[in-house]
Amino acid sequence: MEAPSAPAHRGLSLWKELLLAVSLLSFWSPPTTARLTVESINAAEGEDVLLLAHSLPENLVSYSWYRGERVDSKHQIASYIITLGRILPGPAHSGRETIYSNGALLFQKVTLNDTGYYTVHTVRKDLQTEEATGQLRVYISLLTFWSPPSTARLTVASVNAAEGKGALLLVLNLPENPAGYSWFRGESVDSSRGIGAFLIEPTQKFTPGPAHSGRETIYPNGSLLFQKVALNDTGHYTIVVTKKDFLTEKATGQLTVYRK
Ligand SMILES: *[C@@H]1O[C@H](CO)[C@@H](O)[C@H](O)[C@H]1NC(C)=O
Ligand SMILES: *[C@@H]1O[C@H](CO)[C@@H](O)[C@H](O)[C@H]1NC(C)=O
Ligand SMILES: *[C@@H]1O[C@H](CO)[C@@H](O)[C@H](O)[C@H]1NC(C)=O
């Protein structure tokens, strides 16, 4: 308890309480009330890159991506009208960008001149807007001197999803001519935790594994779709891509499910 004759001390303890309250608040506030941000990213020329928007507000009507640090319709890449489920490309769309329902923007095969700032602009049902800018830096890969850019590293883009919603674990930089894919729960290739395998040739065929919950689908491009994610789906997921020459490549990404 505070001694009444110690005002300086009391001030200090109030300050401590305030700090504690602030840190508790920032700890407890759900991710949706955090400020919208765009994660800056470095990538080698020729890679596929995902620009992620974090802490998207709730009750969104639409979001749009722009080249540059400002919202300027001349530099609009694409908009996603959530209420209609429609994507509208803008004047700055190069044909290589895809916008996803979680707000992410996928660039396929980035070039050096994709380097720059990108801004996402969100509109809520109550017409409140928010925007955030991130930076994409594309560098010359030394690899491009002796191997084609298609050898960019296989990557699984990590994703956040609200409980009960769908989630897509995107596979970027697939090798050419894959023969099939298999997906595993966890960071290692453990057949008892196999979700399923997708064979491309001779005919496209999906075979579920022991860890298939009935909610996972593997697409012909390797991406893994979850329907109605649960909190306990949070974790790492690993893909193994088998190529026609029977060599394999593997990559791991993370799914984080948050409470709605
Ligand atoms: C970026 O470079 C590509 C070729 O590498 C070219 O086709 C495109 O027009 C360039 N874009 C801009 C905005 O300069
Ligand atoms: C893979 O296919 C799914 C379903 O058609 C699509 O939503 C996704 O964008 C594709 N992934 C890539 C990296 O193109
Ligand atoms: C995960 O949670 C769901 C309910 O949200 C439950 O039905 C399921 O059995 C759980 N799975 C595991 C592996 O614990």
CSV table of C-alpha atoms and ligand atoms in Angstrom, one decimal:
chain,number,residue,atom,x,y,z
A,1,MET,CA,0.0,0.0,0.0
A,2,GLU,CA,1.1,3.5,-0.7
A,3,ALA,CA,2.3,5.8,2.1
A,4,PRO,CA,0.3,9.1,1.8
A,5,SER,CA,3.5,11.1,2.4
A,6,ALA,CA,5.2,9.8,-0.7
A,7,PRO,CA,3.7,11.6,-3.7
A,8,ALA,CA,6.7,10.9,-6.0
A,9,HIS,CA,6.5,7.3,-5.2
A,10,ARG,CA,2.8,7.3,-5.8
A,11,GLY,CA,3.4,8.9,-9.2
A,12,LEU,CA,5.8,6.2,-10.1
A,13,SER,CA,3.4,3.5,-9.2
A,14,LEU,CA,0.6,5.1,-11.2
A,15,TRP,CA,2.9,5.2,-14.1
A,16,LYS,CA,3.7,1.5,-13.6
A,17,GLU,CA,0.0,0.7,-13.4
A,18,LEU,CA,-0.6,2.6,-16.6
A,19,LEU,CA,2.2,0.8,-18.4
A,20,LEU,CA,0.8,-2.5,-17.1
A,21,ALA,CA,-2.7,-1.6,-18.3
A,22,VAL,CA,-1.3,-0.6,-21.7
A,23,SER,CA,0.6,-3.8,-22.1
A,24,LEU,CA,-2.3,-5.9,-21.0
A,25,LEU,CA,-4.6,-4.1,-23.4
A,26,SER,CA,-2.3,-4.6,-26.3
A,27,PHE,CA,-2.0,-8.2,-25.3
A,28,TRP,CA,-5.7,-8.8,-24.9
A,29,SER,CA,-7.1,-6.8,-27.8
A,30,PRO,CA,-8.2,-9.2,-30.5
A,31,PRO,CA,-6.1,-9.1,-33.7
A,32,THR,CA,-8.9,-7.5,-35.6
A,33,THR,CA,-8.7,-4.2,-33.6
A,34,ALA,CA,-5.0,-3.9,-34.3
A,35,ARG,CA,-3.8,-1.4,-36.9
A,36,LEU,CA,-3.8,-2.6,-40.5
A,37,THR,CA,-0.3,-3.2,-41.7
A,38,VAL,CA,1.4,-4.5,-44.9
A,39,GLU,CA,4.4,-6.8,-44.4
A,40,SER,CA,7.4,-5.6,-46.4
A,41,ILE,CA,9.2,-8.3,-48.3
A,42,ASN,CA,12.4,-9.0,-50.3
A,43,ALA,CA,12.4,-11.4,-53.2
A,44,ALA,CA,14.6,-12.6,-56.0
A,45,GLU,CA,13.7,-11.7,-59.5
A,46,GLY,CA,11.5,-14.4,-61.1
A,47,GLU,CA,10.0,-15.5,-57.7
A,48,ASP,CA,6.3,-15.6,-56.8
A,49,VAL,CA,5.7,-13.2,-53.9
A,50,LEU,CA,2.7,-12.8,-51.6
A,51,LEU,CA,2.2,-9.3,-50.1
A,52,LEU,CA,0.3,-9.9,-46.8
A,53,ALA,CA,-2.1,-7.4,-45.2
A,54,HIS,CA,-2.3,-8.0,-41.4
A,55,SER,CA,-5.1,-7.1,-39.0
A,56,LEU,CA,-7.7,-6.5,-41.7
A,57,PRO,CA,-10.7,-4.7,-40.1
A,58,GLU,CA,-13.9,-6.7,-39.7
A,59,ASN,CA,-17.1,-6.1,-41.7
A,60,LEU,CA,-15.3,-5.2,-44.9
A,61,VAL,CA,-17.1,-4.4,-48.1
A,62,SER,CA,-14.0,-4.3,-50.2
A,63,TYR,CA,-10.3,-3.9,-50.4
A,64,SER,CA,-8.0,-2.6,-53.1
A,65,TRP,CA,-4.3,-2.7,-53.8
A,66,TYR,CA,-2.4,0.2,-55.4
A,67,ARG,CA,1.1,0.7,-56.6
A,68,GLY,CA,2.8,3.5,-54.7
A,69,GLU,CA,2.4,5.0,-51.3
A,70,ARG,CA,-1.0,6.6,-52.0
A,71,VAL,CA,-4.5,5.6,-53.0
A,72,ASP,CA,-4.6,6.8,-56.6
A,73,SER,CA,-7.1,5.2,-59.0
A,74,LYS,CA,-4.6,5.5,-61.9
A,75,HIS,CA,-2.4,3.1,-60.0
A,76,GLN,CA,-5.0,0.7,-58.8
A,77,ILE,CA,-3.9,-3.0,-59.3
A,78,ALA,CA,-7.2,-4.7,-58.3
A,79,SER,CA,-10.1,-4.5,-56.0
A,80,TYR,CA,-11.9,-7.4,-54.2
A,81,ILE,CA,-15.6,-6.6,-53.6
A,82,ILE,CA,-16.3,-9.0,-50.8
A,83,THR,CA,-20.1,-8.6,-50.8
A,84,LEU,CA,-20.2,-9.6,-54.5
A,85,GLY,CA,-17.2,-12.0,-54.3
A,86,ARG,CA,-15.8,-10.3,-57.3
A,87,ILE,CA,-12.3,-9.2,-58.3
A,88,LEU,CA,-12.0,-6.1,-60.5
A,89,PRO,CA,-8.6,-5.4,-62.1
A,90,GLY,CA,-7.5,-1.8,-62.2
A,91,PRO,CA,-5.3,0.1,-64.7
A,92,ALA,CA,-2.1,-0.9,-63.0
A,93,HIS,CA,-2.8,-4.6,-63.2
A,94,SER,CA,0.0,-6.3,-65.2
A,95,GLY,CA,-1.7,-9.7,-65.6
A,96,ARG,CA,0.6,-11.3,-62.9
A,97,GLU,CA,-1.3,-10.2,-59.8
A,98,THR,CA,-4.1,-12.1,-57.9
A,99,ILE,CA,-6.0,-10.8,-54.9
A,100,TYR,CA,-7.2,-13.2,-52.2
A,101,SER,CA,-10.2,-13.1,-49.9
A,102,ASN,CA,-7.7,-12.7,-46.9
A,103,GLY,CA,-6.5,-9.5,-48.4
A,104,ALA,CA,-3.2,-10.9,-49.7
A,105,LEU,CA,-1.8,-9.9,-53.1
A,106,LEU,CA,0.1,-12.5,-55.1
A,107,PHE,CA,2.6,-11.5,-57.7
A,108,GLN,CA,3.8,-14.1,-60.1
A,109,LYS,CA,7.4,-13.9,-61.4
A,110,VAL,CA,8.4,-10.5,-60.0
A,111,THR,CA,10.6,-8.3,-62.1
A,112,LEU,CA,13.1,-5.7,-60.9
A,113,ASN,CA,10.7,-2.9,-61.7
A,114,ASP,CA,8.1,-4.3,-59.4
A,115,THR,CA,10.3,-2.9,-56.6
A,116,GLY,CA,8.4,-0.2,-54.8
A,117,TYR,CA,5.7,0.6,-52.4
A,118,TYR,CA,2.2,-1.0,-52.4
A,119,THR,CA,-0.8,0.3,-50.6
A,120,VAL,CA,-3.9,-1.6,-49.5
A,121,HIS,CA,-7.1,0.4,-48.9
A,122,THR,CA,-10.1,-1.2,-47.0
A,123,VAL,CA,-13.7,0.0,-46.8
A,124,ARG,CA,-16.0,-1.2,-44.0
A,125,LYS,CA,-19.8,-1.5,-44.1
A,126,ASP,CA,-20.0,1.7,-42.1
A,127,LEU,CA,-17.8,3.3,-44.8
A,128,GLN,CA,-14.8,3.8,-42.5
A,129,THR,CA,-11.6,3.4,-44.5
A,130,GLU,CA,-8.1,2.3,-43.6
A,131,GLU,CA,-4.9,2.1,-45.5
A,132,ALA,CA,-1.5,0.7,-45.1
A,133,THR,CA,1.7,0.6,-47.2
A,134,GLY,CA,4.4,-1.9,-47.5
A,135,GLN,CA,7.5,-2.3,-49.6
A,136,LEU,CA,8.5,-4.9,-52.1
A,137,ARG,CA,12.2,-5.1,-53.0
A,138,VAL,CA,13.2,-7.3,-55.9
A,139,TYR,CA,16.9,-8.1,-56.2
A,140,ILE,CA,18.9,-9.8,-59.0
A,141,SER,CA,19.3,-13.4,-58.0
A,142,LEU,CA,22.8,-14.8,-58.6
A,143,LEU,CA,21.0,-18.0,-59.5
A,144,THR,CA,19.4,-16.4,-62.5
A,145,PHE,CA,22.8,-16.2,-64.2
A,146,TRP,CA,23.1,-20.0,-64.4
A,147,SER,CA,19.6,-21.3,-64.0
A,148,PRO,CA,16.2,-20.1,-65.1
A,149,PRO,CA,14.1,-18.2,-62.7
A,150,SER,CA,11.7,-21.1,-62.5
A,151,THR,CA,14.1,-22.7,-60.0
A,152,ALA,CA,13.1,-20.2,-57.4
A,153,ARG,CA,12.6,-21.9,-54.1
A,154,LEU,CA,9.4,-23.8,-53.4
A,155,THR,CA,7.5,-21.9,-50.7
A,156,VAL,CA,4.3,-22.3,-48.8
A,157,ALA,CA,2.8,-18.9,-47.9
A,158,SER,CA,1.8,-18.8,-44.2
A,159,VAL,CA,-1.8,-17.7,-43.6
A,160,ASN,CA,-4.1,-16.4,-40.8
A,161,ALA,CA,-7.7,-17.3,-40.8
A,162,ALA,CA,-10.7,-16.8,-38.5
A,163,GLU,CA,-12.2,-19.9,-36.9
A,164,GLY,CA,-15.0,-21.4,-39.0
A,165,LYS,CA,-13.8,-19.8,-42.2
A,166,GLY,CA,-11.9,-21.3,-45.1
A,167,ALA,CA,-8.1,-21.0,-45.4
A,168,LEU,CA,-5.9,-21.6,-48.5
A,169,LEU,CA,-2.2,-22.5,-48.0
A,170,LEU,CA,-0.7,-21.3,-51.3
A,171,VAL,CA,2.2,-23.0,-52.9
A,172,LEU,CA,4.5,-20.6,-54.7
A,173,ASN,CA,7.4,-21.4,-57.1
A,174,LEU,CA,6.3,-24.8,-58.0
A,175,PRO,CA,8.9,-26.8,-60.0
A,176,GLU,CA,8.0,-27.3,-63.7
A,177,ASN,CA,6.3,-30.6,-64.6
A,178,PRO,CA,5.3,-31.8,-61.1
A,179,ALA,CA,4.1,-35.4,-61.0
A,180,GLY,CA,2.2,-35.1,-57.7
A,181,TYR,CA,2.0,-33.6,-54.3
A,182,SER,CA,1.6,-34.9,-50.8
A,183,TRP,CA,0.7,-32.8,-47.7
A,184,PHE,CA,1.5,-33.5,-44.1
A,185,ARG,CA,0.6,-32.0,-40.7
A,186,GLY,CA,3.7,-30.7,-39.0
A,187,GLU,CA,7.2,-29.8,-40.1
A,188,SER,CA,8.4,-33.2,-41.1
A,189,VAL,CA,7.3,-35.9,-43.6
A,190,ASP,CA,5.6,-38.4,-41.3
A,191,SER,CA,3.2,-40.7,-43.2
A,192,SER,CA,1.0,-41.2,-40.1
A,193,ARG,CA,0.3,-37.4,-40.4
A,194,GLY,CA,-0.3,-37.4,-44.1
A,195,ILE,CA,-3.4,-35.3,-45.1
A,196,GLY,CA,-3.4,-36.7,-48.7
A,197,ALA,CA,-1.7,-37.1,-52.0
A,198,PHE,CA,-2.6,-35.6,-55.3
A,199,LEU,CA,-1.4,-37.4,-58.4
A,200,ILE,CA,-1.3,-35.4,-61.6
A,201,GLU,CA,-0.5,-38.1,-64.2
A,202,PRO,CA,-1.8,-40.3,-65.7
A,203,THR,CA,-5.1,-38.9,-64.4
A,204,GLN,CA,-5.7,-36.3,-61.6
A,205,LYS,CA,-6.5,-38.3,-58.5
A,206,PHE,CA,-6.7,-37.4,-54.8
A,207,THR,CA,-6.0,-40.0,-52.1
A,208,PRO,CA,-6.7,-39.0,-48.5
A,209,GLY,CA,-4.2,-39.8,-45.8
A,210,PRO,CA,-4.6,-40.9,-42.2
A,211,ALA,CA,-4.6,-37.2,-41.1
A,212,HIS,CA,-7.4,-36.1,-43.5
A,213,SER,CA,-10.2,-34.6,-41.5
A,214,GLY,CA,-12.7,-34.4,-44.5
A,215,ARG,CA,-12.2,-30.7,-44.8
A,216,GLU,CA,-9.0,-30.5,-46.9
A,217,THR,CA,-8.7,-30.3,-50.7
A,218,ILE,CA,-5.5,-30.4,-52.7
A,219,TYR,CA,-5.8,-28.3,-55.9
A,220,PRO,CA,-4.0,-29.3,-59.2
A,221,ASN,CA,-1.5,-26.4,-58.5
A,222,GLY,CA,-0.6,-27.9,-55.1
A,223,SER,CA,-2.4,-25.4,-52.9
A,224,LEU,CA,-4.2,-26.8,-49.9
A,225,LEU,CA,-7.7,-25.6,-49.1
A,226,PHE,CA,-9.2,-26.0,-45.6
A,227,GLN,CA,-12.9,-25.6,-45.1
A,228,LYS,CA,-14.2,-24.4,-41.7
A,229,VAL,CA,-10.9,-24.2,-39.9
A,230,ALA,CA,-10.8,-25.0,-36.1
A,231,LEU,CA,-8.5,-23.4,-33.5
A,232,ASN,CA,-6.6,-26.7,-33.3
A,233,ASP,CA,-5.8,-26.6,-37.0
A,234,THR,CA,-3.2,-24.0,-36.1
A,235,GLY,CA,0.3,-25.4,-36.9
A,236,HIS,CA,2.8,-26.2,-39.5
A,237,TYR,CA,2.0,-27.9,-42.8
A,238,THR,CA,4.5,-29.5,-45.2
A,239,ILE,CA,4.2,-30.2,-48.9
A,240,VAL,CA,6.3,-32.6,-50.8
A,241,VAL,CA,6.4,-32.1,-54.5
A,242,THR,CA,7.5,-35.1,-56.6
A,243,LYS,CA,8.8,-34.2,-60.0
A,244,LYS,CA,8.7,-36.3,-63.2
A,245,ASP,CA,12.3,-37.3,-62.6
A,246,PHE,CA,11.3,-38.6,-59.1
A,247,LEU,CA,13.3,-36.0,-57.3
A,248,THR,CA,11.4,-34.2,-54.6
A,249,GLU,CA,11.2,-30.8,-53.1
A,250,LYS,CA,9.6,-29.9,-49.8
A,251,ALA,CA,8.4,-26.7,-48.1
A,252,THR,CA,6.6,-25.8,-44.8
A,253,GLY,CA,4.2,-23.0,-44.0
A,254,GLN,CA,2.1,-22.1,-41.0
A,255,LEU,CA,-1.6,-21.8,-40.5
A,256,THR,CA,-2.8,-19.6,-37.6
A,257,VAL,CA,-6.4,-19.8,-36.7
A,258,TYR,CA,-7.8,-17.0,-34.4
A,259,ARG,CA,-11.0,-16.9,-32.5
A,260,LYS,CA,-13.8,-15.1,-34.3
B,1,LIG,C1,8.8,-3.7,-66.1
B,1,LIG,O1,9.6,-4.5,-66.9
B,1,LIG,C2,9.0,-5.4,-67.8
B,1,LIG,C3,10.0,-6.2,-68.5
B,1,LIG,O2,11.0,-6.7,-67.6
B,1,LIG,C4,8.2,-4.5,-68.8
B,1,LIG,O3,7.6,-5.3,-69.7
B,1,LIG,C5,7.3,-3.6,-68.1
B,1,LIG,O4,6.7,-2.7,-69.0
B,1,LIG,C6,8.0,-2.8,-67.1
B,1,LIG,N1,7.0,-2.0,-66.3
B,1,LIG,C7,7.2,-0.8,-66.0
B,1,LIG,C8,6.1,-0.2,-65.1
B,1,LIG,O5,8.2,-0.1,-66.2
B,2,LIG,C1,-4.2,-22.6,-57.0
B,2,LIG,O1,-5.6,-22.9,-57.4
B,2,LIG,C2,-6.5,-22.3,-56.5
B,2,LIG,C3,-7.9,-22.8,-56.9
B,2,LIG,O2,-8.1,-22.7,-58.3
B,2,LIG,C4,-6.4,-20.8,-56.7
B,2,LIG,O3,-7.4,-20.1,-55.8
B,2,LIG,C5,-5.0,-20.3,-56.3
B,2,LIG,O4,-4.9,-18.9,-56.6
B,2,LIG,C6,-4.0,-21.1,-57.1
B,2,LIG,N1,-2.7,-20.8,-56.6
B,2,LIG,C7,-1.7,-20.1,-57.2
B,2,LIG,C8,-0.4,-19.8,-56.5
B,2,LIG,O5,-1.9,-19.6,-58.3
B,3,LIG,C1,-10.3,-30.0,-33.0
B,3,LIG,O1,-11.4,-29.2,-32.6
B,3,LIG,C2,-12.7,-29.7,-33.1
B,3,LIG,C3,-13.8,-28.8,-32.6
B,3,LIG,O2,-13.4,-27.4,-32.9
B,3,LIG,C4,-12.9,-31.1,-32.7
B,3,LIG,O3,-14.1,-31.6,-33.3
B,3,LIG,C5,-11.8,-32.0,-33.1
B,3,LIG,O4,-11.9,-33.3,-32.6
B,3,LIG,C6,-10.4,-31.5,-32.6
B,3,LIG,N1,-9.4,-32.2,-33.2
B,3,LIG,C7,-8.3,-32.7,-32.5
B,3,LIG,C8,-7.3,-33.4,-33.3
B,3,LIG,O5,-8.2,-32.4,-31.3
